[in-house]
Coordinates of C-alpha atoms in Angstrom, one line a residue:
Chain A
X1 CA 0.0 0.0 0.0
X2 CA 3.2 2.2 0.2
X3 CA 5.8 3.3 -1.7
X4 CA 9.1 2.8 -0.8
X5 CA 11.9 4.6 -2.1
X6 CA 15.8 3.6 -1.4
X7 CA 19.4 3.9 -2.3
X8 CA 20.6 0.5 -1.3
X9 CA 22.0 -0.6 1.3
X10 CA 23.2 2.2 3.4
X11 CA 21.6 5.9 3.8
X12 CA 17.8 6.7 3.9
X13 CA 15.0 5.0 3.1
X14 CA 11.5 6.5 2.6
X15 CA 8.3 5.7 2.8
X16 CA 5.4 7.4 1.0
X17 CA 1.7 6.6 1.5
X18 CA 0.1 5.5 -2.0
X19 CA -3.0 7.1 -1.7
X20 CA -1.7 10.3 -1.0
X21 CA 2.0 10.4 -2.7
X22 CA 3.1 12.2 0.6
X23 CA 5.8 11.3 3.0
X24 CA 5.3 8.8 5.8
X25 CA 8.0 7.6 7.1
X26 CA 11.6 7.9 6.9
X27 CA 14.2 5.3 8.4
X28 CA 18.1 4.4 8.7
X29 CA 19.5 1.4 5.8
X30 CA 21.7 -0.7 8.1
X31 CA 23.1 -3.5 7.3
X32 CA 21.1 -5.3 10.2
X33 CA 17.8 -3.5 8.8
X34 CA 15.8 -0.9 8.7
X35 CA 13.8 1.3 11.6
X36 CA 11.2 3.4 10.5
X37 CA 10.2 6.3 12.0
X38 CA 7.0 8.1 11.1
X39 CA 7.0 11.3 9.8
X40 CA 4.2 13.6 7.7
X41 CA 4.8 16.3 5.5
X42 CA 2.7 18.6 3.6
X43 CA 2.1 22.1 2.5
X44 CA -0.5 24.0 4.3
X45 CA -1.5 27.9 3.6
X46 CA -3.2 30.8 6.2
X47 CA -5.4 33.4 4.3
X48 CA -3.9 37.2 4.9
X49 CA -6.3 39.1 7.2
X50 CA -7.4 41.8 5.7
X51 CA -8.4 45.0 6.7
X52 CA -8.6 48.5 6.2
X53 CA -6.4 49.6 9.7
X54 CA -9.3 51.6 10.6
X55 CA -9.2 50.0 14.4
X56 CA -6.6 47.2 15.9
X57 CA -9.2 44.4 14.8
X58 CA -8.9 45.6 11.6
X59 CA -5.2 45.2 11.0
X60 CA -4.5 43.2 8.1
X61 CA -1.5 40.9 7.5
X62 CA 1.4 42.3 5.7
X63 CA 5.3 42.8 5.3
X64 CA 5.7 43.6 9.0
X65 CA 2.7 41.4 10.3
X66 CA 1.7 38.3 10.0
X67 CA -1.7 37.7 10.8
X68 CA -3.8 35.0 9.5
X69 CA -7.5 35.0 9.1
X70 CA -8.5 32.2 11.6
X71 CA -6.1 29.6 13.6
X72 CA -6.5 27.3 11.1
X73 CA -4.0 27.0 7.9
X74 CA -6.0 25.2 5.1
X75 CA -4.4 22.1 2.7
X76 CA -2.6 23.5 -0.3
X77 CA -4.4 19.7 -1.9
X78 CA -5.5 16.7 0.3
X79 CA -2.8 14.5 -2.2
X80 CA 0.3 14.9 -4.8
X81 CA 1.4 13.6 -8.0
X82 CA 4.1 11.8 -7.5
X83 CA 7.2 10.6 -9.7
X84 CA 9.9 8.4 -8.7
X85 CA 13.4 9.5 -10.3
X86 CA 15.9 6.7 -9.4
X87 CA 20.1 6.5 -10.3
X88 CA 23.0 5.0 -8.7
X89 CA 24.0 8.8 -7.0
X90 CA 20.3 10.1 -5.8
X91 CA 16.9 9.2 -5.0
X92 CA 14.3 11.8 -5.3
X93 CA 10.8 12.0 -5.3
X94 CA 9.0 14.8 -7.3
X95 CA 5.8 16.2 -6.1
X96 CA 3.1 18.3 -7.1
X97 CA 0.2 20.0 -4.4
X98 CA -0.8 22.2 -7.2
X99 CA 0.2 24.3 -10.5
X100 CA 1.8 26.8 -7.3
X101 CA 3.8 24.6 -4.7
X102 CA 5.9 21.0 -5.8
X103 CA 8.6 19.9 -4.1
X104 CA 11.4 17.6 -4.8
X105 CA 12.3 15.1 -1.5
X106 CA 15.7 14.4 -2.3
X107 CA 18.1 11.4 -0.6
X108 CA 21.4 11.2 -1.7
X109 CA 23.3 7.6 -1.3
X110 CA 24.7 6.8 1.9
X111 CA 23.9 10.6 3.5
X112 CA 21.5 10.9 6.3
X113 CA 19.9 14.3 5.9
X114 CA 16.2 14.2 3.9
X115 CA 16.5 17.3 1.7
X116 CA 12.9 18.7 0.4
X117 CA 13.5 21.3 -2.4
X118 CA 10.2 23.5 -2.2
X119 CA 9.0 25.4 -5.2
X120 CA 6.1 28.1 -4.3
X121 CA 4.6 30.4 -6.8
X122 CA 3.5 32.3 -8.6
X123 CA 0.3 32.4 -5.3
X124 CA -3.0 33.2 -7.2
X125 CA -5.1 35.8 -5.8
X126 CA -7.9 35.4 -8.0
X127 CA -10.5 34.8 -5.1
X128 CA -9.3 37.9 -3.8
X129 CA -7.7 36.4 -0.5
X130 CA -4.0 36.8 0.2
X131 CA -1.8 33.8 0.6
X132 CA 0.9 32.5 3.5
X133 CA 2.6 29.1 2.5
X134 CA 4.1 27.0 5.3
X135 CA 5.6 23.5 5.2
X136 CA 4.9 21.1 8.0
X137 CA 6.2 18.2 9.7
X138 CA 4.1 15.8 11.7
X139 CA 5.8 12.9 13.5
X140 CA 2.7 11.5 14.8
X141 CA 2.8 9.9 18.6
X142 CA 5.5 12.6 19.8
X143 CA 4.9 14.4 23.1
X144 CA 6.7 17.9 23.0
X145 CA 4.9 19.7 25.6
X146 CA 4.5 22.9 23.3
X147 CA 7.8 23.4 23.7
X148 CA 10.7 23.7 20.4
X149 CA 13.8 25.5 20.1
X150 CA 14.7 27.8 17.4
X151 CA 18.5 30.3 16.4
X152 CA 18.4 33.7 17.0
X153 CA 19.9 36.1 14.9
X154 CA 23.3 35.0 15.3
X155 CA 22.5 34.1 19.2
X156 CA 22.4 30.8 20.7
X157 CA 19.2 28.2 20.5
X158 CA 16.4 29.5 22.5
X159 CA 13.8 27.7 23.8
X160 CA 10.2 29.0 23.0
X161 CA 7.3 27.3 24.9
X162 CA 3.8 28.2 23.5
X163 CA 1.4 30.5 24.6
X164 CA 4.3 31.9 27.2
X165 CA 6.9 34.3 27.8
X166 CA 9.8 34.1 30.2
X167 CA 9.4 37.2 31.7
X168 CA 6.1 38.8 31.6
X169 CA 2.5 37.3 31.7
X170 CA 1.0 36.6 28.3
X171 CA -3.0 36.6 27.2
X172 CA -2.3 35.9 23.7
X173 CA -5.0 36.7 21.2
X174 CA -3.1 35.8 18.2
X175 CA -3.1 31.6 18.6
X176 CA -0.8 31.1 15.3
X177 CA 1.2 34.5 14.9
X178 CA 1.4 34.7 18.7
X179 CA 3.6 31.6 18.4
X180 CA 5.9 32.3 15.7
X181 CA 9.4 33.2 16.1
X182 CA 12.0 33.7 13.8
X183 CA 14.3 30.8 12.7
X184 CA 17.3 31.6 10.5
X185 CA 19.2 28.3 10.9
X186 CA 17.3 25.8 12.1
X187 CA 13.8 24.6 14.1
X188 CA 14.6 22.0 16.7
X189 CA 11.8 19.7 18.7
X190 CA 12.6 16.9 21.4
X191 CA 10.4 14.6 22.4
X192 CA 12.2 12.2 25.3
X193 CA 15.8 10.6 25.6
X194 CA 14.8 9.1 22.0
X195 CA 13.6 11.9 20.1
X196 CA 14.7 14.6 18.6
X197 CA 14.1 16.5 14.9
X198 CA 15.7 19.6 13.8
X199 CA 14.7 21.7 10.8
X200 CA 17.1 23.2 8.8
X201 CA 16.6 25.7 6.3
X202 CA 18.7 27.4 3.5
X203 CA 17.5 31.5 4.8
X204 CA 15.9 32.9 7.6
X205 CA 11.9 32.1 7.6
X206 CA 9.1 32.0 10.4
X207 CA 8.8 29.2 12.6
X208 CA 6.4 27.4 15.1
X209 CA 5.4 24.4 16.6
X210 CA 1.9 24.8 16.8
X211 CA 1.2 21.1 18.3
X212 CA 3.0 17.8 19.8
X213 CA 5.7 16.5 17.2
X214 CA 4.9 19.3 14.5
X215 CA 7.4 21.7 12.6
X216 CA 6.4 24.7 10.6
X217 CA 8.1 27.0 8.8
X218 CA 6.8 29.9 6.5
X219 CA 8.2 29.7 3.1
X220 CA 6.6 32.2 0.7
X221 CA 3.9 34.8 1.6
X222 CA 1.3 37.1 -1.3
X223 CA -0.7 39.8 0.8
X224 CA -3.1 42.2 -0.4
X225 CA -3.2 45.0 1.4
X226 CA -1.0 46.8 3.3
X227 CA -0.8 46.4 7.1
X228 CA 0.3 50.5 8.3
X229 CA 3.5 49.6 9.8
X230 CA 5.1 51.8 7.4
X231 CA 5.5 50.2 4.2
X232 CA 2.7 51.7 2.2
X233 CA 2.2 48.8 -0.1
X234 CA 1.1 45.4 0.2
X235 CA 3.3 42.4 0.1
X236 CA 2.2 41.6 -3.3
X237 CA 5.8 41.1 -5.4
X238 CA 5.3 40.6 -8.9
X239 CA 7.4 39.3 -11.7
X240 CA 6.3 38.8 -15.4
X241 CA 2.9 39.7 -14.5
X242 CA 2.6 37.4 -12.2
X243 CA 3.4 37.0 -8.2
X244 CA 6.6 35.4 -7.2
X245 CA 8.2 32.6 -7.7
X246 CA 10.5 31.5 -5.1
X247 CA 12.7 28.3 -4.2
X248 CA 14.5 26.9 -1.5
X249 CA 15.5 23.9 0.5
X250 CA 14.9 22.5 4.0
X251 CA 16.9 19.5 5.3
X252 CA 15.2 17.3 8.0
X253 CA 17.4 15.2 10.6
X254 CA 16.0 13.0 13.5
X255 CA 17.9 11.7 16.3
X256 CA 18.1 7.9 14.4
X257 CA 20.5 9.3 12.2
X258 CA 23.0 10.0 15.0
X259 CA 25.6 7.6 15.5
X260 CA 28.9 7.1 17.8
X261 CA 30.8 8.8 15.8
X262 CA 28.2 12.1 15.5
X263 CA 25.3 12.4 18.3
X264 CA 22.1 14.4 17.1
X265 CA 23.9 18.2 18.2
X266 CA 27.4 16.8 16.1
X267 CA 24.7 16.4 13.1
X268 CA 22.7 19.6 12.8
X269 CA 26.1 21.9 13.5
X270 CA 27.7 20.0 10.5
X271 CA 25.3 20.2 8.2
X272 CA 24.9 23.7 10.0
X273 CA 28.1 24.7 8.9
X274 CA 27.8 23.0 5.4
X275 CA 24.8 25.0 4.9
X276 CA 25.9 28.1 5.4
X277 CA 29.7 27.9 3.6
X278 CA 28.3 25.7 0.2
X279 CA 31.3 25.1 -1.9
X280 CA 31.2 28.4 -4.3
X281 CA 30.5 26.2 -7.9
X282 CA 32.3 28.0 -11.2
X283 CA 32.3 26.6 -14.6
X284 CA 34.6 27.6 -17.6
X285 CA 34.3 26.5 -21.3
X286 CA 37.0 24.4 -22.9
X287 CA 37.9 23.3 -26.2
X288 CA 40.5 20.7 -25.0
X289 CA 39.4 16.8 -23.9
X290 CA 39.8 15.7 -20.8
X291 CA 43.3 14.2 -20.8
X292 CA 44.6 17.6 -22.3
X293 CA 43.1 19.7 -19.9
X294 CA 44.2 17.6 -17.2
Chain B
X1 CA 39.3 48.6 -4.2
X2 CA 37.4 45.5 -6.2
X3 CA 35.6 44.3 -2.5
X4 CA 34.3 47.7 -1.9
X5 CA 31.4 47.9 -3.9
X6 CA 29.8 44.8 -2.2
X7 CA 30.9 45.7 1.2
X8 CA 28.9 49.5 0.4
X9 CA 26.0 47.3 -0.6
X10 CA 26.6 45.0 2.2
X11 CA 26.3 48.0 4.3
X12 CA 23.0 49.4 3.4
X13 CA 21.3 46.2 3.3
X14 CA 22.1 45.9 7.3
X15 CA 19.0 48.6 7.3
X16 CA 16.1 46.9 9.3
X17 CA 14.0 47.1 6.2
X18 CA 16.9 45.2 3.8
X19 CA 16.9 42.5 6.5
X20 CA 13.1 42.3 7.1
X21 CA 11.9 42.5 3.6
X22 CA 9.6 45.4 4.8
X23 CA 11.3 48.2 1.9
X24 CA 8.7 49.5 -0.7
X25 CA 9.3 48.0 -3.7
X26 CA 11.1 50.0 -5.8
X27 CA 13.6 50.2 -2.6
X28 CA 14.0 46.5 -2.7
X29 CA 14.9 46.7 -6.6
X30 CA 17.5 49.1 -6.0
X31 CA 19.1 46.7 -2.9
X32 CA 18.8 44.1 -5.4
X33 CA 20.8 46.0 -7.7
X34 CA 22.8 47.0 -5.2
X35 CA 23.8 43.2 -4.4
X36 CA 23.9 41.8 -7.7
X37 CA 26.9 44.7 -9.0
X38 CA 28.8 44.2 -5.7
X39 CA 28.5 40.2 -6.1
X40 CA 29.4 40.6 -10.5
X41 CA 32.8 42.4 -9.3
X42 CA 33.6 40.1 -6.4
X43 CA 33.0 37.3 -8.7
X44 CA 35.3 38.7 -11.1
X45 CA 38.4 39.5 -8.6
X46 CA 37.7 35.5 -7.4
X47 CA 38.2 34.3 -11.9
X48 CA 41.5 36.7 -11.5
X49 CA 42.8 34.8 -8.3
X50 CA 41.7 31.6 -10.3
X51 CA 44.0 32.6 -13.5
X52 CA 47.4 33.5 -10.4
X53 CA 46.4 30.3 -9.1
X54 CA 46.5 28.3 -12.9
X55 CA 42.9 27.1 -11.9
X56 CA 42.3 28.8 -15.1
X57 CA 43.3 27.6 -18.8
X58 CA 45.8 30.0 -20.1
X59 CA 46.6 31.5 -16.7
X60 CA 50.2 31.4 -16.9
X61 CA 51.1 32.8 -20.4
X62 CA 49.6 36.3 -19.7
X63 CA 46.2 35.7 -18.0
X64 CA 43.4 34.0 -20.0
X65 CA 41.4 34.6 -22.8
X66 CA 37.7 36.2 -22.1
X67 CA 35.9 33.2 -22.9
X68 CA 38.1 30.9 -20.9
X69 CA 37.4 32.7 -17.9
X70 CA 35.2 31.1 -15.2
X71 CA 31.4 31.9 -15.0
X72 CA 29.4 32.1 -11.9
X73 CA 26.1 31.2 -12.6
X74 CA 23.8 32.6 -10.2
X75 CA 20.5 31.0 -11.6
X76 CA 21.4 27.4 -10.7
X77 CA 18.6 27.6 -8.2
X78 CA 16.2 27.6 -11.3
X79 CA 18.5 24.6 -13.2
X80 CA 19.9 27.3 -15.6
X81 CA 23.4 28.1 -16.5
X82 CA 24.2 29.1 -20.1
X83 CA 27.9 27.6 -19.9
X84 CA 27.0 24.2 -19.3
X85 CA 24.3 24.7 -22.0
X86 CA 26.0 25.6 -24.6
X87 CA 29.3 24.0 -24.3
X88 CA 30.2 20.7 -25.9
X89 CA 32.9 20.9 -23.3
X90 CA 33.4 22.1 -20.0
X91 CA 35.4 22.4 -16.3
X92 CA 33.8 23.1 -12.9
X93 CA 35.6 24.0 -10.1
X94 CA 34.4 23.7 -6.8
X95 CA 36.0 26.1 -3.7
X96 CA 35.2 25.0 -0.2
X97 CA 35.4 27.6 2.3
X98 CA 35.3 25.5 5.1
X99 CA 38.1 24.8 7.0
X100 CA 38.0 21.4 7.0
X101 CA 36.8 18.8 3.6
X102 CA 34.2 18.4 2.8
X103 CA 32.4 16.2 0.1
X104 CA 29.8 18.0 -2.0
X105 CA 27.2 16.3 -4.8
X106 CA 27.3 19.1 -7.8
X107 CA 24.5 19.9 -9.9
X108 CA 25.2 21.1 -13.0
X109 CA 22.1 22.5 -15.5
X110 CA 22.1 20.8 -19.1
X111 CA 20.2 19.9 -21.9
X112 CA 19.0 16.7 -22.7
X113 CA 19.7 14.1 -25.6
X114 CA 23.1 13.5 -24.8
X115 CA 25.5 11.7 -22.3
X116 CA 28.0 13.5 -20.3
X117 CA 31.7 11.6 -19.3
X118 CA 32.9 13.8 -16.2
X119 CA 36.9 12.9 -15.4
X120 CA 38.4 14.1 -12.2
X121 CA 41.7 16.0 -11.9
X122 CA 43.4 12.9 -12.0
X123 CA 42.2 11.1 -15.1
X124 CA 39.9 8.9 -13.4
X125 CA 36.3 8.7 -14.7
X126 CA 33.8 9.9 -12.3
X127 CA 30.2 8.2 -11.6
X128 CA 27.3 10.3 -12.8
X129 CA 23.7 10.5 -12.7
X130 CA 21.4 12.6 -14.8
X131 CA 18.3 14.0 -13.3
X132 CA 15.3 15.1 -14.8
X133 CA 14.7 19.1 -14.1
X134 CA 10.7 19.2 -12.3
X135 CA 8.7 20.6 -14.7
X136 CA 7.0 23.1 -12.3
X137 CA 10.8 24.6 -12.5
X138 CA 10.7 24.1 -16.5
X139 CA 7.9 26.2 -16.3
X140 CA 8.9 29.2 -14.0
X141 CA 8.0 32.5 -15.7
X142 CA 11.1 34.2 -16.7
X143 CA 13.1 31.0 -17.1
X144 CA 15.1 30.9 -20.1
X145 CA 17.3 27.7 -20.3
X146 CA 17.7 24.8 -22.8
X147 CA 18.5 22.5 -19.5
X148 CA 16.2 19.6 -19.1
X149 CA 18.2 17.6 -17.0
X150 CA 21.1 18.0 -14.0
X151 CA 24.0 16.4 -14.2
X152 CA 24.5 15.1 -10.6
X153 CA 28.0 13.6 -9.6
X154 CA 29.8 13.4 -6.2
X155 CA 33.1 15.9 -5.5
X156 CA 34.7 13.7 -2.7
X157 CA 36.8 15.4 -0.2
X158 CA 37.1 18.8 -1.4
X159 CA 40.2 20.1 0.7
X160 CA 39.9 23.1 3.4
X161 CA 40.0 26.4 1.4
X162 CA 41.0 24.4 -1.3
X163 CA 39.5 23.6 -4.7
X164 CA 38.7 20.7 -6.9
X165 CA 38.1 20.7 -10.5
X166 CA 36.4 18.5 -13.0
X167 CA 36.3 18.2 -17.1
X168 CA 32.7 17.2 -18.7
X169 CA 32.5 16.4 -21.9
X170 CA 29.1 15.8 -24.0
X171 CA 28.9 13.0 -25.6
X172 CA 26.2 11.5 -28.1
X173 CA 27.8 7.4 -27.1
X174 CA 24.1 5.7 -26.2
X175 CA 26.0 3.8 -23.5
X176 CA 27.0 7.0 -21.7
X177 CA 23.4 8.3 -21.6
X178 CA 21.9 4.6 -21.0
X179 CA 24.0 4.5 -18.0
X180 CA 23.6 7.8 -16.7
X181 CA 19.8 7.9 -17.2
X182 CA 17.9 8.1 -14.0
X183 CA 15.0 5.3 -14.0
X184 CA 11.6 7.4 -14.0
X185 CA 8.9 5.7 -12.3
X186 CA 5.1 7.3 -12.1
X187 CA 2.7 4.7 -8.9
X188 CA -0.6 5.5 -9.6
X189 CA -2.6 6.6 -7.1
X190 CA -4.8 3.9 -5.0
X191 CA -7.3 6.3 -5.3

């Protein structure tokens, strides 16, 4: 009933439901077998308040703000089309929500890092509603006690718990953007001596955990109206005629794909570090073969 | 001298608004431009240190030739890169600013109908995979590249600060491509 995709006999395997073409679960090739650990993934979107400005209730969502229009983010699509694209180098699964958001879920053989490539645009605004596209993770069955971690602005991890602030007493009447701090490396949740997911990202986004086990981040955001902070214009980039289209990369690592060498903290610094100092890749036309050039 | 243009721009875009996105538009298109001039000169200074360090073809007989100078190409995020397009032949070099190695897996934009034989510094033939480009990223507006596929193949142990290169070569040998070719599959649905 699933589909499983793999790279032999070391690396990641992953599992995607059939019904659905969506991720989940993910597990650890090792030579004595693999553990899978359940994990969900989809593509969600909040609808922009909107708003004139008139009175605080009427403030709408906008470069500054975020403010969605109800606690609840809506399915980009219940399912995805899904192709399987298979080679002795990488595994990768293509998939595609909608004409507007696809992703590629990319393993490469015998690294442990899930890579999902998001694609998210042009957003239509045709029904006259402003857009704001998150990507979630779900691993189902995980207590996190509202609590996840997130970077901050060059500062150590900080620990956000939600619905609370350290210092001062919070009555928060914003259930989604009340909870959403910034992340600029990486989202991490734990979940006992056995669990633990980070969420790595390529550029700083939003971030939350809105619920046990679940990850969030805000990838690509098309607002109509502006929301008074200053900007004068809503957040309503357009190219060609048409809204944005942007592209990026989140890598997801769980605490199974720590070994003796390389505990869970050893593996989101390095790919951490990898992240952020990407070989610089130049190219340069030749008319000689290979064993001249060389 | 050369760095100065991107550390200015560098400068103003540590301006709240640069970091938040939260400039009026016409603001952000002049950071942009800001960026992108300070990055094209930087870019260039990094080819010249290439040529000093014979990294580049022709580097030691009086500095290379224009078209044998390397070429950044900034929309590899969209699978486009009019080098590796157009050229029957071609070298990437890959710098690694970290100070220890580190192995990177290179994409590399090109078209389709072909096979590609990638050789490492050392003569020895390097395993390859091509990739088929998503179409939702074949069909982003603006996007105007003859690559259907990536070429995907594995830089092992790039040293610390250091650099590794590689020579592709197109080739129309049906063998090369069989092999390279990724196997496509498309499940159906259950439902």
């Amino acid at each position: 009933k699933d589909i499983e995709v793999n790279l032999g006999n070391q690396g990641l395997a992953v599992l995607l439901d059939k019904d659905t073409g969506l991720l989940k679960s993910i597990g650890v090739v090792r030579p004595d077998g693999i553990t899978m650990v359940k994990v969900n993934q989809t593509y969600l979107w909040y609808a922009g308040m909107s708003g004139n400005n008139s009175q605080e209730e009427f403030r709408a969502s906008g470069a500054y703000i975020f403010r969605p229009d109800g606690a609840h983010a809506r399915p980009v699509a219940a399912a995805a089309n899904v192709t399987i694209v298979q080679g002795p180098l990488v595994a990768e699964i293509h998939q595609v929500w909608t004409p507007w958001v696809s992703q590629v879920i990319r393993v490469y053989k015998e690294e442990l890092t899930l890579e999902m490539e998001w694609l998210v645009g042009p957003i239509p605004i045709n029904d006259g509603v402003g857009k704001e596209v998150v990507s979630r993770v779900v691993w189902p069955d995980i207590s996190t006690n509202g609590t996840f971690y997130t970077d901050a602005n060059g500062r150590e991890m900080i620990k956000r718990v939600k619905n609370y602030r350290p210092t001062w007493q919070l009555h928060n009447v914003e259930p989604v953007a009340g909870n959403y701090y910034p992340v600029n490396s990486r989202l991490v949740i734990s979940g006992g001596p056995d669990f633990q997911a980070a969420l790595m990202n390529d550029r700083s986004q939003g971030g939350t955990s809105l619920d046990d086990g679940h990850m969030e981040l805000m990838l690509h955001r098309r607002l109509l109206h502006d929301d008074a902070f200053g900007v004068g214009e809503p957040l309503n980039e357009t190219a060609f005629g048409e809204g944005l289209v942007a592209r990026g990369k989140l890598f997801l690592l769980h605490s199974d794909f720590a070994n003796d060498d390389c505990d869970f903290g050893c593996l989101h610094r390095s790919l951490g570090e990898k992240l952020m100092l990407e070989p610089v890749v130049s190219f340069t036309a030749t008319s000689k073969p290979a064993h001249a050039w060389r | 001298p050369r760095l100065e243009r991107l550390k200015e721009a560098m400068g103003v875009l540590q301006h709240h608004d640069a970091v938040s996105g939260t400039a009026k538009q016409h603001v952000t298109n002049d950071y942009s431009e800001r960026l992108s001039q300070g990055v094209s000169e930087s870019f260039q200074m990094v080819a010249e240190a290439y040529s000093k360090l014979n990294v580049v073809e022709g580097g030691d007989e009086g500095g290379p030739e224009a078209a044998e100078m390397p070429v950044f190409c900034p929309l590899l995020n969209v699978s486009s890169c009019p080098t590796t397009e157009a050229s029957e032949a071609f070298t990437v070099t890959l710098y690694n600013p970290l100070a220890r190695p580190r192995s990177f897996h290179a994409r590399v934009p090109v078209p389709g109908g072909a096979g590609y034989k990638v050789t490492d510094h050392q003569g020895h033939a390097v395993v390859s995979q091509l990739v088929p480009v998503p179409d939702a990223v074949l069909k982003v507006p603006g996007r105007n590249s003859s690559a259907t596929y990536e070429l995907v193949f594995l830089a092992q142990d790039i040293p610390p600060l250091g650099l590794l290169q590689f020579h592709v070569q197109r080739t129309a040998n049906l063998r090369f491509q069989k092999e390279q070719m990724s196997q496509i599959l498309r499940p159906e649905r259950s439902h």
